CSV table of C-alpha atoms in Angstrom, one decimal:
chain,number,residue,atom,x,y,z
A,1,UNK,CA,5.8,-2.5,4.6
A,2,UNK,CA,7.3,0.1,2.2
A,3,UNK,CA,6.6,2.3,-0.7
A,4,UNK,CA,7.3,1.2,-4.3
A,5,UNK,CA,11.0,1.0,-4.7
A,6,UNK,CA,11.2,3.5,-7.6
A,7,UNK,CA,10.4,6.4,-5.1
A,8,UNK,CA,12.9,5.1,-2.6
A,9,UNK,CA,15.4,5.3,-5.3
A,10,UNK,CA,14.4,8.5,-7.1
A,11,UNK,CA,13.8,10.4,-3.8
A,12,UNK,CA,16.7,8.9,-1.5
A,13,UNK,CA,18.7,12.3,-1.7
A,14,UNK,CA,15.6,14.3,-0.8
A,15,UNK,CA,14.9,16.1,2.7
A,16,UNK,CA,11.6,17.1,1.6
A,17,UNK,CA,9.3,15.0,-0.5
A,18,UNK,CA,7.1,17.5,-1.8
A,19,UNK,CA,7.4,20.9,-3.6
A,20,UNK,CA,8.1,22.9,-0.4
A,21,UNK,CA,11.5,24.3,0.2
A,22,UNK,CA,13.3,24.9,3.7
A,23,UNK,CA,12.3,28.7,3.8
A,24,UNK,CA,8.7,27.6,3.0
A,25,UNK,CA,8.5,25.4,6.0
A,26,UNK,CA,10.3,28.0,8.0
A,27,UNK,CA,7.5,30.4,6.7
A,28,UNK,CA,4.8,28.1,7.9
A,29,UNK,CA,6.1,27.4,11.2
A,30,UNK,CA,6.3,31.1,11.9
A,31,UNK,CA,2.8,31.6,10.5
A,32,UNK,CA,1.3,28.9,13.0
A,33,UNK,CA,2.8,30.9,15.9
A,34,UNK,CA,4.1,27.6,17.3
A,35,UNK,CA,4.8,27.6,20.9
A,36,UNK,CA,7.6,25.7,22.7
A,37,UNK,CA,6.2,22.2,23.8
A,38,UNK,CA,3.6,22.3,21.2
A,39,UNK,CA,2.8,18.7,20.0
A,40,UNK,CA,2.8,18.0,16.2
A,41,UNK,CA,1.5,14.9,14.6
A,42,UNK,CA,2.7,14.4,10.9
A,43,UNK,CA,1.2,11.3,8.9
A,44,UNK,CA,3.3,10.7,5.9
A,45,UNK,CA,6.4,12.3,7.4
A,46,UNK,CA,9.0,11.5,4.9
A,47,UNK,CA,12.4,12.5,5.9
A,48,UNK,CA,11.3,14.3,8.9
A,49,UNK,CA,12.4,17.7,7.8
A,50,UNK,CA,9.4,19.7,8.9
A,51,UNK,CA,9.4,18.0,12.5
A,52,UNK,CA,12.9,18.3,12.8
A,53,UNK,CA,13.5,21.9,11.9
A,54,UNK,CA,10.5,23.0,13.9
A,55,UNK,CA,11.7,21.2,16.8
A,56,UNK,CA,15.2,23.0,16.4
A,57,UNK,CA,13.6,26.4,15.6
A,58,UNK,CA,10.2,26.4,17.8
A,59,UNK,CA,10.9,23.8,20.6
A,60,UNK,CA,7.9,21.6,19.3
A,61,UNK,CA,7.8,17.9,20.1
A,62,UNK,CA,6.3,15.6,17.8
A,63,UNK,CA,5.6,12.2,16.1
A,64,UNK,CA,6.0,11.3,12.5
A,65,UNK,CA,4.7,8.2,10.7
A,66,UNK,CA,5.8,7.0,7.1
A,67,UNK,CA,5.7,3.9,5.2
A,68,UNK,CA,9.2,4.1,3.7
A,69,UNK,CA,11.9,2.4,5.8
A,70,UNK,CA,14.6,4.4,4.2
A,71,UNK,CA,13.0,7.9,4.7
A,72,UNK,CA,12.1,6.8,8.4
A,73,UNK,CA,15.6,6.1,8.9
A,74,UNK,CA,16.9,9.2,7.2
A,75,UNK,CA,14.3,11.3,9.5
A,76,UNK,CA,15.9,9.6,12.6
A,77,UNK,CA,19.4,10.5,11.4
A,78,UNK,CA,18.4,14.1,10.7
A,79,UNK,CA,16.9,14.3,14.1
A,80,UNK,CA,20.3,13.6,15.5
A,81,UNK,CA,22.1,16.1,13.2
A,82,UNK,CA,20.0,18.8,14.4
A,83,UNK,CA,20.1,17.9,18.1
A,84,UNK,CA,16.3,17.2,18.5
A,85,UNK,CA,16.2,13.4,18.7
A,86,UNK,CA,14.7,13.7,22.2
A,87,UNK,CA,12.0,15.9,20.9
A,88,UNK,CA,10.6,13.9,17.9
A,89,UNK,CA,9.8,10.4,17.3
A,90,UNK,CA,9.7,8.7,13.8
A,91,UNK,CA,7.8,5.6,13.5
A,92,UNK,CA,7.9,3.2,10.3
A,93,UNK,CA,4.5,2.3,9.6
A,94,UNK,CA,1.1,3.0,7.8
A,95,UNK,CA,-0.2,6.3,8.5
A,96,UNK,CA,-3.5,5.4,7.1
A,97,UNK,CA,-6.0,5.1,10.0
A,98,UNK,CA,-3.3,6.2,12.6
A,99,UNK,CA,-4.7,7.9,15.6
A,100,UNK,CA,-2.4,9.4,18.4
A,101,UNK,CA,-2.9,8.3,22.0
A,102,UNK,CA,-2.0,12.1,22.8
A,103,UNK,CA,-4.0,14.8,21.3
A,104,UNK,CA,-1.9,17.1,19.0
A,105,UNK,CA,-1.8,20.8,19.0
A,106,UNK,CA,-1.1,20.4,15.3
A,107,UNK,CA,-1.9,17.3,13.2
A,108,UNK,CA,-0.7,17.4,9.6
A,109,UNK,CA,-0.5,15.5,6.5
A,110,UNK,CA,1.4,17.5,3.9
A,111,UNK,CA,1.5,15.7,0.6
A,112,UNK,CA,0.1,12.2,1.3
A,113,UNK,CA,-3.7,12.6,1.6
A,114,UNK,CA,-4.2,9.5,-0.3
A,115,UNK,CA,-3.8,7.7,3.1
A,116,UNK,CA,-7.4,8.5,3.7
A,117,UNK,CA,-8.8,8.7,0.1
A,118,UNK,CA,-8.2,12.4,-0.2
A,119,UNK,CA,-8.3,15.6,1.6
A,120,UNK,CA,-11.8,15.1,3.1
A,121,UNK,CA,-11.0,11.8,4.5
A,122,UNK,CA,-7.7,12.9,5.7
A,123,UNK,CA,-9.0,15.9,7.5
A,124,UNK,CA,-11.5,13.6,9.3
A,125,UNK,CA,-8.7,11.3,10.1
A,126,UNK,CA,-6.5,14.0,11.6
A,127,UNK,CA,-9.4,15.6,13.5
A,128,UNK,CA,-9.4,12.5,15.7
A,129,UNK,CA,-5.9,13.2,17.0
A,130,UNK,CA,-6.5,17.0,17.5
A,131,UNK,CA,-7.0,18.7,20.6
A,132,UNK,CA,-9.7,21.2,21.1
A,133,UNK,CA,-8.4,24.6,19.5
A,134,UNK,CA,-5.8,22.8,17.5
A,135,UNK,CA,-4.9,23.3,13.6
A,136,UNK,CA,-5.0,20.7,11.0
A,137,UNK,CA,-2.4,21.0,8.3
A,138,UNK,CA,-3.2,19.7,4.6
A,139,UNK,CA,-0.7,19.7,1.8
A,140,UNK,CA,-2.5,19.5,-1.4
A,141,UNK,CA,-2.3,20.0,-5.1
A,142,UNK,CA,-4.4,22.4,-7.0
A,143,UNK,CA,-4.7,23.5,-10.7
A,144,UNK,CA,-2.8,26.8,-11.3
A,145,UNK,CA,-4.9,26.9,-14.5
A,146,UNK,CA,-7.2,24.4,-15.5
A,147,UNK,CA,-5.9,21.9,-18.1
A,148,UNK,CA,-7.7,22.2,-21.5
A,149,UNK,CA,-7.7,18.4,-22.1
A,150,UNK,CA,-7.6,15.2,-20.0
A,151,UNK,CA,-4.4,14.2,-21.6
A,152,UNK,CA,-2.9,17.4,-20.2
A,153,UNK,CA,-4.1,16.6,-16.8
A,154,UNK,CA,-2.7,13.1,-17.2
A,155,UNK,CA,0.5,14.7,-18.3
A,156,UNK,CA,0.5,16.2,-14.7
A,157,UNK,CA,0.1,12.6,-13.2
A,158,UNK,CA,-3.6,13.1,-12.6
A,159,UNK,CA,-6.1,10.4,-13.5
A,160,UNK,CA,-8.3,13.3,-14.7
A,161,UNK,CA,-9.0,17.0,-14.5
A,162,UNK,CA,-11.5,16.2,-11.7
A,163,UNK,CA,-8.7,14.9,-9.5
A,164,UNK,CA,-7.8,18.4,-8.4
A,165,UNK,CA,-9.6,21.8,-7.8
A,166,UNK,CA,-8.5,25.5,-8.3
A,167,UNK,CA,-7.7,27.4,-5.1
A,168,UNK,CA,-11.0,29.1,-4.7
A,169,UNK,CA,-12.9,25.9,-5.1
A,170,UNK,CA,-10.5,24.1,-2.8
A,171,UNK,CA,-10.9,26.6,-0.1
A,172,UNK,CA,-14.6,26.5,-0.5
A,173,UNK,CA,-14.5,22.9,0.0
A,174,UNK,CA,-12.8,23.0,3.4
A,175,UNK,CA,-15.6,25.5,4.5
A,176,UNK,CA,-18.3,22.8,3.4
A,177,UNK,CA,-16.4,20.4,5.7
A,178,UNK,CA,-16.9,22.7,8.6
A,179,UNK,CA,-13.4,24.2,8.8
A,180,UNK,CA,-12.0,27.7,8.7
A,181,UNK,CA,-8.8,28.3,6.6
A,182,UNK,CA,-6.6,30.3,9.2
A,183,UNK,CA,-3.4,30.2,7.2
A,184,UNK,CA,-2.1,29.2,3.7
A,185,UNK,CA,1.6,29.0,2.4
A,186,UNK,CA,2.0,28.2,-1.5
A,187,UNK,CA,4.8,26.3,-3.1
A,188,UNK,CA,6.0,27.8,-6.3
A,189,UNK,CA,7.4,26.8,-9.7
A,190,UNK,CA,11.1,26.9,-8.0
A,191,UNK,CA,9.8,24.4,-5.4
A,192,UNK,CA,8.5,22.2,-8.1
A,193,UNK,CA,11.9,22.3,-9.7
A,194,UNK,CA,13.8,21.4,-6.6
A,195,UNK,CA,11.4,18.5,-5.8
A,196,UNK,CA,11.2,17.0,-9.4
A,197,UNK,CA,14.8,18.0,-10.9
A,198,UNK,CA,16.6,16.7,-7.9
A,199,UNK,CA,15.3,13.2,-8.6
A,200,UNK,CA,16.9,13.2,-12.0
A,201,UNK,CA,20.7,13.4,-10.8
A,202,UNK,CA,19.8,10.9,-8.0
A,203,UNK,CA,18.5,8.6,-10.7
A,204,UNK,CA,21.5,8.9,-13.2
A,205,UNK,CA,24.0,8.3,-10.2
A,206,UNK,CA,22.0,5.4,-9.2
A,207,UNK,CA,22.0,4.0,-12.7
A,208,UNK,CA,25.7,4.3,-13.1
A,209,UNK,CA,26.2,2.3,-10.0
A,210,UNK,CA,23.5,-0.3,-10.6
A,211,UNK,CA,23.3,-1.0,-14.3
A,212,UNK,CA,22.2,-4.5,-13.9
A,213,UNK,CA,19.5,-3.9,-11.2
A,214,UNK,CA,16.1,-5.3,-12.1
A,215,UNK,CA,14.6,-1.8,-11.8
A,216,UNK,CA,17.2,-0.3,-13.9
A,217,UNK,CA,15.0,-0.2,-17.2
A,218,UNK,CA,12.2,1.6,-15.3
A,219,UNK,CA,14.6,4.3,-13.9
A,220,UNK,CA,16.2,4.9,-17.2
A,221,UNK,CA,12.6,5.3,-18.8
A,222,UNK,CA,11.8,7.8,-16.1
A,223,UNK,CA,15.1,9.6,-16.3
A,224,UNK,CA,14.6,10.0,-20.2
A,225,UNK,CA,10.8,11.1,-19.9
A,226,UNK,CA,10.5,13.1,-16.7
A,227,UNK,CA,12.4,16.3,-17.4
A,228,UNK,CA,10.1,17.1,-20.6
A,229,UNK,CA,7.1,16.0,-18.8
A,230,UNK,CA,7.7,18.2,-15.8
A,231,UNK,CA,8.6,21.2,-18.1
A,232,UNK,CA,5.4,20.8,-20.2
A,233,UNK,CA,2.9,19.9,-17.7
A,234,UNK,CA,3.4,19.9,-13.9
A,235,UNK,CA,5.4,23.2,-13.8
A,236,UNK,CA,2.7,25.0,-15.9
A,237,UNK,CA,-0.5,23.6,-14.6
A,238,UNK,CA,-0.2,22.2,-11.3
A,239,UNK,CA,0.2,24.1,-7.8
A,240,UNK,CA,0.8,22.9,-4.4
A,241,UNK,CA,-0.1,24.4,-1.0
A,242,UNK,CA,-0.5,23.8,2.7
A,243,UNK,CA,-3.5,24.9,4.3
A,244,UNK,CA,-4.2,25.6,8.1
A,245,UNK,CA,-7.5,24.6,9.2
A,246,UNK,CA,-9.7,24.9,12.4
A,247,UNK,CA,-13.1,23.5,13.0
A,248,UNK,CA,-15.7,26.4,12.8
A,249,UNK,CA,-16.9,27.7,16.0
A,250,UNK,CA,-20.7,27.5,16.6
A,251,UNK,CA,-21.7,30.9,17.9
A,252,UNK,CA,-24.6,31.5,20.0
A,253,UNK,CA,-27.4,33.5,18.5
């Protein structure tokens, strides 16, 4: 079980596999008012930066699940580096359908909502691991501005314009699912640059070291096309944000 090899190559030097930066995760952790001992579940945990830094800074305990064997090993190494290996556990596995035996104070999927067919299905999945009064975190793309054509949407690596919503519509969708939005932290264009542009040097170094690899042609193609695509499309049209959600209370009349 693993993700496609091209992602393991391109993002092998990443600590964060989405457009968030360390300061954004710090902001989010503070905004959630995390308490020592709070239990966090992270589906699609990547290289573990969110759980590891929150364990260090807030004293949380947590579990992360990710399909990438490489990223899971990197997460374990990061936990050792930060001295929190006794607080966080990283599992190499399929997060789709994962339900925790122990209810979480925070159940998160920040950038991998495809595991349950989109944000609605992922919210439903996370809710099954959430304690009463807990918080769900969803990291999701949105349109900063609606693409004027389907070709531009595809330049943002979407299948169509309908794949994503603008922020007001996205927030309204959470309400329709029965959730209050209780916090939100946005990535910015600098975050997109750090996520996307960091791949290019990694791919170039990999090509220098592996010119005869069977995947070299695909990596060469991406290195050629991705800088222009990112500058023309993703950077201008696509945003990314983490929303904190809580089930709506039923108030007595």
